[in-house]
Amino acid sequence: MTGIPRPILADFARARRLEWWTLFWVSSVVVVMFFATGSSQAMRTAWFEDILSLVPSIVFLVAARLEVRGPTRAFPFGFHRVQSLAFLISATALSAVGVFLLFESAMTLIKQEHVTIPPVTILGQTVWLGWLMIAALVYSIIPPVILGRMKEPVAERLQDKVLHTDALMQKADWMTGLAGIGGILGLGLGYWWADAVASAVISASIIKDGVGALRSSTAELIDGAPRKLDSDEIAEEVEVLREALKARYPGAEVRTRETGRYILAQVGGVDPDAQVDLADIWPGNPERSWRLAQLSFVPRGACEEL
């Protein structure tokens, strides 16, 4: 199991390009938001969330660079499992965004901070700072909406949970932007609690996605059965694979686990075939047969002890 399977090479290259685009556009959003941030809780929260949203893109690119390396003496099984570690880091970042949003909003409501947005003078013209904040937030919404929608189908074809989590982070970006706009308009109308409430509402959805990703990434790292891309439930194609292996090797004990985007299967208590074609064993869509990267046979006693 070395390198990237040929059927997904094009998608893998596209995913890397998307992440480089993400770093560029989200970095520009961070700069714009920094100069537009005033005393608004929603603006400060959105700015910090934009910074955290760079984490999944960075860890994806680092993992992608390592994943293509072959085995070494220090790492004889190769680097495919770096995807699992990157998934955990991305899930942690997504969860951190949701928790931060909720904490900041709760503290604002508890302290009952009555924030005001003053006017500013630009080129001799006096304008309400809120309009500049809203313009910055509108800009912060556009790249995440486009990039997130572009990443989702690629993540599905690659079975890449890091890329999928990054798409969820893009969703958190534009949702936070919308919440910020609503909060600033509320402040302009005299509702001091508006932006804090808006941020708190958005945080619930982000925390839900983050916790689900954390559960799935943790299961992957401790050799749990392969999960779905968008939840911590066991994937249907894995269940089909288990049944196909049990039918092919009657009486065998079948185990499956996930290493990054790949599935590793273990058959215990039967004699191994003289020659095995993994593509023939894969029971699902032939275009996804690359997911079954390894089939190993172990004696029944050894299988029971593991």
PDB file of C-alpha atoms in Angstrom:
ATOM      1  CA  MET A   1       0.000   0.000   0.000  1.00  0.00           C
ATOM      2  CA  THR A   2       2.150   2.845  -1.296  1.00  0.00           C
ATOM      3  CA  GLY A   3       1.269   6.116  -2.976  1.00  0.00           C
ATOM      4  CA  ILE A   4      -2.198   7.210  -4.088  1.00  0.00           C
ATOM      5  CA  PRO A   5      -4.378   4.748  -6.077  1.00  0.00           C
ATOM      6  CA  ARG A   6      -4.658   5.695  -9.734  1.00  0.00           C
ATOM      7  CA  PRO A   7      -8.503   6.037  -9.715  1.00  0.00           C
ATOM      8  CA  ILE A   8      -8.342   8.922  -7.242  1.00  0.00           C
ATOM      9  CA  LEU A   9      -5.168  10.690  -8.367  1.00  0.00           C
ATOM     10  CA  ALA A  10      -7.071  13.473 -10.155  1.00  0.00           C
ATOM     11  CA  ASP A  11      -9.374  14.065  -7.192  1.00  0.00           C
ATOM     12  CA  PHE A  12      -6.412  14.018  -4.818  1.00  0.00           C
ATOM     13  CA  ALA A  13      -4.668  16.708  -6.869  1.00  0.00           C
ATOM     14  CA  ARG A  14      -7.883  18.749  -6.974  1.00  0.00           C
ATOM     15  CA  ALA A  15      -8.258  18.484  -3.205  1.00  0.00           C
ATOM     16  CA  ARG A  16      -4.754  19.859  -2.711  1.00  0.00           C
ATOM     17  CA  ARG A  17      -5.508  22.782  -5.036  1.00  0.00           C
ATOM     18  CA  LEU A  18      -8.731  23.515  -3.154  1.00  0.00           C
ATOM     19  CA  GLU A  19      -6.851  23.631   0.137  1.00  0.00           C
ATOM     20  CA  TRP A  20      -4.249  26.022  -1.247  1.00  0.00           C
ATOM     21  CA  TRP A  21      -7.081  28.234  -2.510  1.00  0.00           C
ATOM     22  CA  THR A  22      -8.628  28.029   0.938  1.00  0.00           C
ATOM     23  CA  LEU A  23      -5.440  29.213   2.613  1.00  0.00           C
ATOM     24  CA  PHE A  24      -5.246  32.178   0.238  1.00  0.00           C
ATOM     25  CA  TRP A  25      -8.875  33.298   0.412  1.00  0.00           C
ATOM     26  CA  VAL A  26      -9.430  32.675   4.123  1.00  0.00           C
ATOM     27  CA  SER A  27      -6.169  34.481   4.920  1.00  0.00           C
ATOM     28  CA  SER A  28      -7.491  37.484   2.996  1.00  0.00           C
ATOM     29  CA  VAL A  29     -10.709  37.252   5.018  1.00  0.00           C
ATOM     30  CA  VAL A  30      -8.701  37.222   8.261  1.00  0.00           C
ATOM     31  CA  VAL A  31      -6.911  40.437   7.204  1.00  0.00           C
ATOM     32  CA  VAL A  32     -10.137  42.203   6.218  1.00  0.00           C
ATOM     33  CA  MET A  33     -11.883  41.127   9.405  1.00  0.00           C
ATOM     34  CA  PHE A  34      -8.951  42.326  11.535  1.00  0.00           C
ATOM     35  CA  PHE A  35      -9.239  45.882  10.228  1.00  0.00           C
ATOM     36  CA  ALA A  36     -13.048  45.889  10.419  1.00  0.00           C
ATOM     37  CA  THR A  37     -13.352  44.461  13.935  1.00  0.00           C
ATOM     38  CA  GLY A  38     -14.622  46.995  16.428  1.00  0.00           C
ATOM     39  CA  SER A  39     -16.289  46.402  19.771  1.00  0.00           C
ATOM     40  CA  SER A  40     -18.793  43.890  18.400  1.00  0.00           C
ATOM     41  CA  GLN A  41     -18.707  40.455  20.022  1.00  0.00           C
ATOM     42  CA  ALA A  42     -19.878  38.870  16.761  1.00  0.00           C
ATOM     43  CA  MET A  43     -17.001  40.474  14.820  1.00  0.00           C
ATOM     44  CA  ARG A  44     -14.330  39.389  17.311  1.00  0.00           C
ATOM     45  CA  THR A  45     -15.757  35.882  17.368  1.00  0.00           C
ATOM     46  CA  ALA A  46     -15.988  35.676  13.570  1.00  0.00           C
ATOM     47  CA  TRP A  47     -12.389  36.882  13.222  1.00  0.00           C
ATOM     48  CA  PHE A  48     -11.059  34.277  15.655  1.00  0.00           C
ATOM     49  CA  GLU A  49     -13.169  31.581  14.008  1.00  0.00           C
ATOM     50  CA  ASP A  50     -11.679  32.500  10.616  1.00  0.00           C
ATOM     51  CA  ILE A  51      -8.181  32.013  12.035  1.00  0.00           C
ATOM     52  CA  LEU A  52      -9.064  28.576  13.438  1.00  0.00           C
ATOM     53  CA  SER A  53     -10.672  27.599  10.149  1.00  0.00           C
ATOM     54  CA  LEU A  54      -7.203  27.539   8.565  1.00  0.00           C
ATOM     55  CA  VAL A  55      -6.221  24.523  10.689  1.00  0.00           C
ATOM     56  CA  PRO A  56      -7.964  21.757   8.650  1.00  0.00           C
ATOM     57  CA  SER A  57      -6.484  23.074   5.393  1.00  0.00           C
ATOM     58  CA  ILE A  58      -2.995  23.161   6.851  1.00  0.00           C
ATOM     59  CA  VAL A  59      -3.134  19.676   8.348  1.00  0.00           C
ATOM     60  CA  PHE A  60      -4.648  18.290   5.115  1.00  0.00           C
ATOM     61  CA  LEU A  61      -1.736  19.628   3.065  1.00  0.00           C
ATOM     62  CA  VAL A  62       0.817  18.325   5.559  1.00  0.00           C
ATOM     63  CA  ALA A  63      -0.874  14.904   5.660  1.00  0.00           C
ATOM     64  CA  ALA A  64      -1.151  14.784   1.864  1.00  0.00           C
ATOM     65  CA  ARG A  65       2.572  15.410   1.563  1.00  0.00           C
ATOM     66  CA  LEU A  66       3.364  12.596   3.999  1.00  0.00           C
ATOM     67  CA  GLU A  67       0.762  10.142   2.690  1.00  0.00           C
ATOM     68  CA  VAL A  68       2.491   9.673  -0.660  1.00  0.00           C
ATOM     69  CA  ARG A  69       5.746   8.605   0.961  1.00  0.00           C
ATOM     70  CA  GLY A  70       6.665   4.957   0.949  1.00  0.00           C
ATOM     71  CA  PRO A  71       7.627   2.857   3.988  1.00  0.00           C
ATOM     72  CA  THR A  72      10.898   3.614   5.753  1.00  0.00           C
ATOM     73  CA  ARG A  73      12.935   1.805   8.373  1.00  0.00           C
ATOM     74  CA  ALA A  74      11.467   4.051  11.070  1.00  0.00           C
ATOM     75  CA  PHE A  75       7.937   3.762   9.627  1.00  0.00           C
ATOM     76  CA  PRO A  76       7.768   0.302   7.994  1.00  0.00           C
ATOM     77  CA  PHE A  77       3.980   0.492   7.444  1.00  0.00           C
ATOM     78  CA  GLY A  78       4.188   3.788   5.582  1.00  0.00           C
ATOM     79  CA  PHE A  79       2.391   7.041   6.359  1.00  0.00           C
ATOM     80  CA  HIS A  80      -1.204   6.402   5.356  1.00  0.00           C
ATOM     81  CA  ARG A  81      -2.344   6.647   8.961  1.00  0.00           C
ATOM     82  CA  VAL A  82      -1.268  10.284   9.073  1.00  0.00           C
ATOM     83  CA  GLN A  83      -4.727  10.955   7.623  1.00  0.00           C
ATOM     84  CA  SER A  84      -6.259   9.582  10.820  1.00  0.00           C
ATOM     85  CA  LEU A  85      -4.151  11.944  12.939  1.00  0.00           C
ATOM     86  CA  ALA A  86      -5.008  14.879  10.671  1.00  0.00           C
ATOM     87  CA  PHE A  87      -8.695  13.998  11.022  1.00  0.00           C
ATOM     88  CA  LEU A  88      -8.434  14.163  14.806  1.00  0.00           C
ATOM     89  CA  ILE A  89      -6.700  17.556  14.668  1.00  0.00           C
ATOM     90  CA  SER A  90      -9.318  18.934  12.256  1.00  0.00           C
ATOM     91  CA  ALA A  91     -12.192  17.605  14.374  1.00  0.00           C
ATOM     92  CA  THR A  92     -10.640  19.192  17.470  1.00  0.00           C
ATOM     93  CA  ALA A  93     -10.337  22.546  15.699  1.00  0.00           C
ATOM     94  CA  LEU A  94     -13.980  22.409  14.566  1.00  0.00           C
ATOM     95  CA  SER A  95     -15.148  21.565  18.084  1.00  0.00           C
ATOM     96  CA  ALA A  96     -12.981  24.350  19.514  1.00  0.00           C
ATOM     97  CA  VAL A  97     -14.693  26.864  17.222  1.00  0.00           C
ATOM     98  CA  GLY A  98     -18.124  25.845  18.481  1.00  0.00           C
ATOM     99  CA  VAL A  99     -17.090  25.881  22.145  1.00  0.00           C
ATOM    100  CA  PHE A 100     -15.395  29.268  21.741  1.00  0.00           C
ATOM    101  CA  LEU A 101     -18.501  30.737  20.130  1.00  0.00           C
ATOM    102  CA  LEU A 102     -20.700  29.448  22.924  1.00  0.00           C
ATOM    103  CA  PHE A 103     -18.353  30.604  25.706  1.00  0.00           C
ATOM    104  CA  GLU A 104     -17.921  34.111  24.326  1.00  0.00           C
ATOM    105  CA  SER A 105     -21.646  34.510  23.771  1.00  0.00           C
ATOM    106  CA  ALA A 106     -22.502  33.240  27.242  1.00  0.00           C
ATOM    107  CA  MET A 107     -20.012  35.596  28.895  1.00  0.00           C
ATOM    108  CA  THR A 108     -21.440  38.556  26.998  1.00  0.00           C
ATOM    109  CA  LEU A 109     -24.973  37.718  28.089  1.00  0.00           C
ATOM    110  CA  ILE A 110     -23.917  37.083  31.701  1.00  0.00           C
ATOM    111  CA  LYS A 111     -22.018  40.366  31.933  1.00  0.00           C
ATOM    112  CA  GLN A 112     -24.787  42.184  30.040  1.00  0.00           C
ATOM    113  CA  GLU A 113     -22.254  44.173  28.047  1.00  0.00           C
ATOM    114  CA  HIS A 114     -24.029  47.006  26.253  1.00  0.00           C
ATOM    115  CA  VAL A 115     -21.856  47.348  23.172  1.00  0.00           C
ATOM    116  CA  THR A 116     -22.167  50.385  20.915  1.00  0.00           C
ATOM    117  CA  ILE A 117     -20.871  50.814  17.381  1.00  0.00           C
ATOM    118  CA  PRO A 118     -19.678  54.395  16.789  1.00  0.00           C
ATOM    119  CA  PRO A 119     -19.460  56.336  13.516  1.00  0.00           C
ATOM    120  CA  VAL A 120     -16.087  56.784  11.795  1.00  0.00           C
ATOM    121  CA  THR A 121     -14.767  59.361   9.367  1.00  0.00           C
ATOM    122  CA  ILE A 122     -13.411  58.072   6.042  1.00  0.00           C
ATOM    123  CA  LEU A 123     -12.146  60.507   3.395  1.00  0.00           C
ATOM    124  CA  GLY A 124     -14.062  63.302   5.073  1.00  0.00           C
ATOM    125  CA  GLN A 125     -17.303  61.314   5.184  1.00  0.00           C
ATOM    126  CA  THR A 126     -18.866  60.123   8.435  1.00  0.00           C
ATOM    127  CA  VAL A 127     -20.331  56.631   8.214  1.00  0.00           C
ATOM    128  CA  TRP A 128     -21.590  54.154  10.773  1.00  0.00           C
ATOM    129  CA  LEU A 129     -18.852  51.613  11.491  1.00  0.00           C
ATOM    130  CA  GLY A 130     -21.479  48.887  11.437  1.00  0.00           C
ATOM    131  CA  TRP A 131     -21.816  49.196   7.660  1.00  0.00           C
ATOM    132  CA  LEU A 132     -18.079  48.542   7.249  1.00  0.00           C
ATOM    133  CA  MET A 133     -18.363  45.555   9.572  1.00  0.00           C
ATOM    134  CA  ILE A 134     -21.263  44.160   7.568  1.00  0.00           C
ATOM    135  CA  ALA A 135     -19.329  44.632   4.314  1.00  0.00           C
ATOM    136  CA  ALA A 136     -16.376  42.706   5.799  1.00  0.00           C
ATOM    137  CA  LEU A 137     -18.718  39.948   6.992  1.00  0.00           C
ATOM    138  CA  VAL A 138     -20.341  39.653   3.564  1.00  0.00           C
ATOM    139  CA  TYR A 139     -16.869  39.202   2.083  1.00  0.00           C
ATOM    140  CA  SER A 140     -16.083  36.584   4.754  1.00  0.00           C
ATOM    141  CA  ILE A 141     -19.144  34.575   3.695  1.00  0.00           C
ATOM    142  CA  ILE A 142     -18.492  34.296  -0.045  1.00  0.00           C
ATOM    143  CA  PRO A 143     -15.251  32.227  -0.183  1.00  0.00           C
ATOM    144  CA  PRO A 144     -16.393  29.640   2.423  1.00  0.00           C
ATOM    145  CA  VAL A 145     -19.734  29.074   0.656  1.00  0.00           C
ATOM    146  CA  ILE A 146     -18.024  28.426  -2.682  1.00  0.00           C
ATOM    147  CA  LEU A 147     -15.076  26.429  -1.336  1.00  0.00           C
ATOM    148  CA  GLY A 148     -17.200  24.317   0.998  1.00  0.00           C
ATOM    149  CA  ARG A 149     -19.545  23.267  -1.801  1.00  0.00           C
ATOM    150  CA  MET A 150     -16.581  22.424  -4.036  1.00  0.00           C
ATOM    151  CA  LYS A 151     -14.937  20.255  -1.369  1.00  0.00           C
ATOM    152  CA  GLU A 152     -17.917  18.079  -0.449  1.00  0.00           C
ATOM    153  CA  PRO A 153     -18.108  15.925  -3.628  1.00  0.00           C
ATOM    154  CA  VAL A 154     -14.316  15.581  -3.752  1.00  0.00           C
ATOM    155  CA  ALA A 155     -14.249  14.459  -0.113  1.00  0.00           C
ATOM    156  CA  GLU A 156     -16.918  11.850  -0.905  1.00  0.00           C
ATOM    157  CA  ARG A 157     -14.982  10.420  -3.853  1.00  0.00           C
ATOM    158  CA  LEU A 158     -11.717  10.390  -1.886  1.00  0.00           C
ATOM    159  CA  GLN A 159     -13.400   9.185   1.304  1.00  0.00           C
ATOM    160  CA  ASP A 160     -11.328  11.920   2.929  1.00  0.00           C
ATOM    161  CA  LYS A 161     -12.628  12.840   6.371  1.00  0.00           C
ATOM    162  CA  VAL A 162     -10.134  15.670   6.785  1.00  0.00           C
ATOM    163  CA  LEU A 163     -11.436  17.343   3.639  1.00  0.00           C
ATOM    164  CA  HIS A 164     -15.016  16.696   4.743  1.00  0.00           C
ATOM    165  CA  THR A 165     -14.307  18.256   8.147  1.00  0.00           C
ATOM    166  CA  ASP A 166     -12.789  21.233   6.356  1.00  0.00           C
ATOM    167  CA  ALA A 167     -16.015  21.585   4.368  1.00  0.00           C
ATOM    168  CA  LEU A 168     -17.863  21.636   7.709  1.00  0.00           C
ATOM    169  CA  MET A 169     -15.453  24.332   8.861  1.00  0.00           C
ATOM    170  CA  GLN A 170     -16.323  26.376   5.777  1.00  0.00           C
ATOM    171  CA  LYS A 171     -19.974  25.951   6.717  1.00  0.00           C
ATOM    172  CA  ALA A 172     -19.142  27.215  10.215  1.00  0.00           C
ATOM    173  CA  ASP A 173     -17.413  30.217   8.593  1.00  0.00           C
ATOM    174  CA  TRP A 174     -20.364  31.424   6.588  1.00  0.00           C
ATOM    175  CA  MET A 175     -22.855  30.650   9.341  1.00  0.00           C
ATOM    176  CA  THR A 176     -20.780  32.730  11.745  1.00  0.00           C
ATOM    177  CA  GLY A 177     -20.698  35.508   9.169  1.00  0.00           C
ATOM    178  CA  LEU A 178     -24.485  35.501   8.872  1.00  0.00           C
ATOM    179  CA  ALA A 179     -24.794  35.506  12.664  1.00  0.00           C
ATOM    180  CA  GLY A 180     -22.419  38.460  12.817  1.00  0.00           C
ATOM    181  CA  ILE A 181     -24.464  40.450  10.319  1.00  0.00           C
ATOM    182  CA  GLY A 182     -27.637  39.766  12.278  1.00  0.00           C
ATOM    183  CA  GLY A 183     -25.913  40.733  15.509  1.00  0.00           C
ATOM    184  CA  ILE A 184     -24.576  44.033  14.172  1.00  0.00           C
ATOM    185  CA  LEU A 185     -27.965  44.998  12.748  1.00  0.00           C
ATOM    186  CA  GLY A 186     -29.466  44.148  16.129  1.00  0.00           C
ATOM    187  CA  LEU A 187     -26.953  46.407  17.877  1.00  0.00           C
ATOM    188  CA  GLY A 188     -27.823  49.190  15.470  1.00  0.00           C
ATOM    189  CA  LEU A 189     -31.454  48.818  16.475  1.00  0.00           C
ATOM    190  CA  GLY A 190     -30.552  48.982  20.162  1.00  0.00           C
ATOM    191  CA  TYR A 191     -30.692  45.274  21.054  1.00  0.00           C
ATOM    192  CA  TRP A 192     -27.429  44.841  22.991  1.00  0.00           C
ATOM    193  CA  TRP A 193     -27.877  41.088  23.254  1.00  0.00           C
ATOM    194  CA  ALA A 194     -28.437  40.487  19.542  1.00  0.00           C
ATOM    195  CA  ASP A 195     -24.944  39.488  18.406  1.00  0.00           C
ATOM    196  CA  ALA A 196     -24.329  37.300  21.481  1.00  0.00           C
ATOM    197  CA  VAL A 197     -27.573  35.398  20.954  1.00  0.00           C
ATOM    198  CA  ALA A 198     -26.837  35.004  17.237  1.00  0.00           C
ATOM    199  CA  SER A 199     -23.395  33.565  17.990  1.00  0.00           C
ATOM    200  CA  ALA A 200     -24.807  31.196  20.624  1.00  0.00           C
ATOM    201  CA  VAL A 201     -27.391  29.814  18.199  1.00  0.00           C
ATOM    202  CA  ILE A 202     -24.763  29.174  15.531  1.00  0.00           C
ATOM    203  CA  SER A 203     -22.427  27.503  18.047  1.00  0.00           C
ATOM    204  CA  ALA A 204     -24.934  24.693  18.688  1.00  0.00           C
ATOM    205  CA  SER A 205     -24.722  23.454  15.085  1.00  0.00           C
ATOM    206  CA  ILE A 206     -20.935  23.738  15.003  1.00  0.00           C
ATOM    207  CA  ILE A 207     -20.518  21.844  18.278  1.00  0.00           C
ATOM    208  CA  LYS A 208     -22.789  19.069  16.977  1.00  0.00           C
ATOM    209  CA  ASP A 209     -20.641  18.634  13.848  1.00  0.00           C
ATOM    210  CA  GLY A 210     -17.441  18.876  15.860  1.00  0.00           C
ATOM    211  CA  VAL A 211     -18.432  16.293  18.447  1.00  0.00           C
ATOM    212  CA  GLY A 212     -19.535  13.866  15.720  1.00  0.00           C
ATOM    213  CA  ALA A 213     -16.200  14.295  13.949  1.00  0.00           C
ATOM    214  CA  LEU A 214     -14.312  13.805  17.216  1.00  0.00           C
ATOM    215  CA  ARG A 215     -16.141  10.554  17.955  1.00  0.00           C
ATOM    216  CA  SER A 216     -15.435   9.251  14.454  1.00  0.00           C
ATOM    217  CA  SER A 217     -11.748  10.250  14.512  1.00  0.00           C
ATOM    218  CA  THR A 218     -11.233   8.699  17.946  1.00  0.00           C
ATOM    219  CA  ALA A 219     -12.809   5.438  16.787  1.00  0.00           C
ATOM    220  CA  GLU A 220     -10.498   5.418  13.780  1.00  0.00           C
ATOM    221  CA  LEU A 221      -7.370   5.897  15.887  1.00  0.00           C
ATOM    222  CA  ILE A 222      -8.244   2.993  18.208  1.00  0.00           C
ATOM    223  CA  ASP A 223      -8.953   0.655  15.273  1.00  0.00           C
ATOM    224  CA  GLY A 224     -12.735   0.855  15.374  1.00  0.00           C
ATOM    225  CA  ALA A 225     -14.785  -0.362  12.425  1.00  0.00           C
ATOM    226  CA  PRO A 226     -14.719   2.134   9.522  1.00  0.00           C
ATOM    227  CA  ARG A 227     -17.275   4.923   9.954  1.00  0.00           C
ATOM    228  CA  LYS A 228     -19.380   6.885   7.507  1.00  0.00           C
ATOM    229  CA  LEU A 229     -17.920  10.061   6.055  1.00  0.00           C
ATOM    230  CA  ASP A 230     -20.514  12.305   7.683  1.00  0.00           C
ATOM    231  CA  SER A 231     -21.221  10.507  10.981  1.00  0.00           C
ATOM    232  CA  ASP A 232     -19.774   8.106  13.532  1.00  0.00           C
ATOM    233  CA  GLU A 233     -21.995   5.226  12.393  1.00  0.00           C
ATOM    234  CA  ILE A 234     -20.393   2.177  10.774  1.00  0.00           C
ATOM    235  CA  ALA A 235     -20.296   2.558   6.983  1.00  0.00           C
ATOM    236  CA  GLU A 236     -22.743   0.442   4.972  1.00  0.00           C
ATOM    237  CA  GLU A 237     -20.105  -0.668   2.456  1.00  0.00           C
ATOM    238  CA  VAL A 238     -18.042  -2.045   5.333  1.00  0.00           C
ATOM    239  CA  GLU A 239     -20.966  -4.169   6.493  1.00  0.00           C
ATOM    240  CA  VAL A 240     -21.376  -5.456   2.926  1.00  0.00           C
ATOM    241  CA  LEU A 241     -17.655  -6.237   2.775  1.00  0.00           C
ATOM    242  CA  ARG A 242     -17.822  -8.189   6.044  1.00  0.00           C
ATOM    243  CA  GLU A 243     -20.711 -10.296   4.763  1.00  0.00           C
ATOM    244  CA  ALA A 244     -18.907 -10.934   1.480  1.00  0.00           C
ATOM    245  CA  LEU A 245     -15.783 -12.114   3.303  1.00  0.00           C
ATOM    246  CA  LYS A 246     -17.810 -14.359   5.606  1.00  0.00           C
ATOM    247  CA  ALA A 247     -19.476 -15.916   2.573  1.00  0.00           C
ATOM    248  CA  ARG A 248     -16.125 -16.409   0.827  1.00  0.00           C
ATOM    249  CA  TYR A 249     -14.462 -17.856   3.954  1.00  0.00           C
ATOM    250  CA  PRO A 250     -17.151 -19.793   5.892  1.00  0.00           C
ATOM    251  CA  GLY A 251     -16.514 -19.980   9.618  1.00  0.00           C
ATOM    252  CA  ALA A 252     -13.878 -17.259   9.534  1.00  0.00           C
ATOM    253  CA  GLU A 253     -13.705 -14.365  11.978  1.00  0.00           C
ATOM    254  CA  VAL A 254     -13.708 -11.129   9.997  1.00  0.00           C
ATOM    255  CA  ARG A 255     -12.455  -7.821  11.325  1.00  0.00           C
ATOM    256  CA  THR A 256     -12.160  -4.467   9.573  1.00  0.00           C
ATOM    257  CA  ARG A 257     -10.525  -1.209  10.507  1.00  0.00           C
ATOM    258  CA  GLU A 258      -9.702   2.053   8.835  1.00  0.00           C
ATOM    259  CA  THR A 259      -6.379   3.702   8.073  1.00  0.00           C
ATOM    260  CA  GLY A 260      -7.034   7.130   6.680  1.00  0.00           C
ATOM    261  CA  ARG A 261      -9.127   6.634   3.551  1.00  0.00           C
ATOM    262  CA  TYR A 262      -8.358   2.895   3.312  1.00  0.00           C
ATOM    263  CA  ILE A 263      -9.974  -0.228   4.770  1.00  0.00           C
ATOM    264  CA  LEU A 264      -7.862  -3.052   6.158  1.00  0.00           C
ATOM    265  CA  ALA A 265      -9.564  -6.439   6.576  1.00  0.00           C
ATOM    266  CA  GLN A 266      -8.436  -9.395   8.645  1.00  0.00           C
ATOM    267  CA  VAL A 267      -9.672 -12.965   8.218  1.00  0.00           C
ATOM    268  CA  GLY A 268      -8.925 -15.384  11.027  1.00  0.00           C
ATOM    269  CA  GLY A 269      -9.155 -19.166  11.381  1.00  0.00           C
ATOM    270  CA  VAL A 270      -8.970 -20.176   7.703  1.00  0.00           C
ATOM    271  CA  ASP A 271      -6.227 -21.082   5.276  1.00  0.00           C
ATOM    272  CA  PRO A 272      -5.191 -18.165   3.048  1.00  0.00           C
ATOM    273  CA  ASP A 273      -5.773 -18.240  -0.689  1.00  0.00           C
ATOM    274  CA  ALA A 274      -2.750 -18.870  -2.860  1.00  0.00           C
ATOM    275  CA  GLN A 275      -3.423 -15.603  -4.649  1.00  0.00           C
ATOM    276  CA  VAL A 276      -5.943 -12.872  -3.808  1.00  0.00           C
ATOM    277  CA  ASP A 277      -7.165 -10.049  -6.025  1.00  0.00           C
ATOM    278  CA  LEU A 278      -8.562  -7.378  -3.716  1.00  0.00           C
ATOM    279  CA  ALA A 279     -10.593  -5.853  -6.550  1.00  0.00           C
ATOM    280  CA  ASP A 280     -12.454  -9.163  -6.948  1.00  0.00           C
ATOM    281  CA  ILE A 281     -13.197  -9.341  -3.224  1.00  0.00           C
ATOM    282  CA  TRP A 282     -14.628  -5.806  -3.040  1.00  0.00           C
ATOM    283  CA  PRO A 283     -18.421  -6.299  -3.191  1.00  0.00           C
ATOM    284  CA  GLY A 284     -19.486  -2.742  -3.889  1.00  0.00           C
ATOM    285  CA  ASN A 285     -18.937  -0.215  -6.661  1.00  0.00           C
ATOM    286  CA  PRO A 286     -15.813  -1.341  -8.592  1.00  0.00           C
ATOM    287  CA  GLU A 287     -14.692   2.283  -8.838  1.00  0.00           C
ATOM    288  CA  ARG A 288     -14.282   2.265  -5.054  1.00  0.00           C
ATOM    289  CA  SER A 289     -12.425  -1.051  -4.835  1.00  0.00           C
ATOM    290  CA  TRP A 290      -9.236   0.917  -4.059  1.00  0.00           C
ATOM    291  CA  ARG A 291     -10.604   1.404  -0.524  1.00  0.00           C
ATOM    292  CA  LEU A 292      -9.789  -2.224   0.358  1.00  0.00           C
ATOM    293  CA  ALA A 293      -6.041  -1.820   0.668  1.00  0.00           C
ATOM    294  CA  GLN A 294      -5.124  -4.945   2.594  1.00  0.00           C
ATOM    295  CA  LEU A 295      -6.465  -8.412   3.390  1.00  0.00           C
ATOM    296  CA  SER A 296      -4.525 -10.427   5.959  1.00  0.00           C
ATOM    297  CA  PHE A 297      -4.953 -13.972   7.264  1.00  0.00           C
ATOM    298  CA  VAL A 298      -4.139 -15.005  10.840  1.00  0.00           C
ATOM    299  CA  PRO A 299      -4.451 -18.322  12.709  1.00  0.00           C
ATOM    300  CA  ARG A 300      -7.646 -18.628  14.760  1.00  0.00           C
ATOM    301  CA  GLY A 301      -5.787 -18.718  18.065  1.00  0.00           C
ATOM    302  CA  ALA A 302      -3.843 -15.561  17.267  1.00  0.00           C
ATOM    303  CA  CYS A 303      -7.000 -13.819  16.140  1.00  0.00           C
ATOM    304  CA  GLU A 304      -8.776 -14.645  19.395  1.00  0.00           C
ATOM    305  CA  GLU A 305      -5.900 -13.323  21.497  1.00  0.00           C
ATOM    306  CA  LEU A 306      -5.730  -9.918  19.752  1.00  0.00           C
TER     307      LEU A 306
END
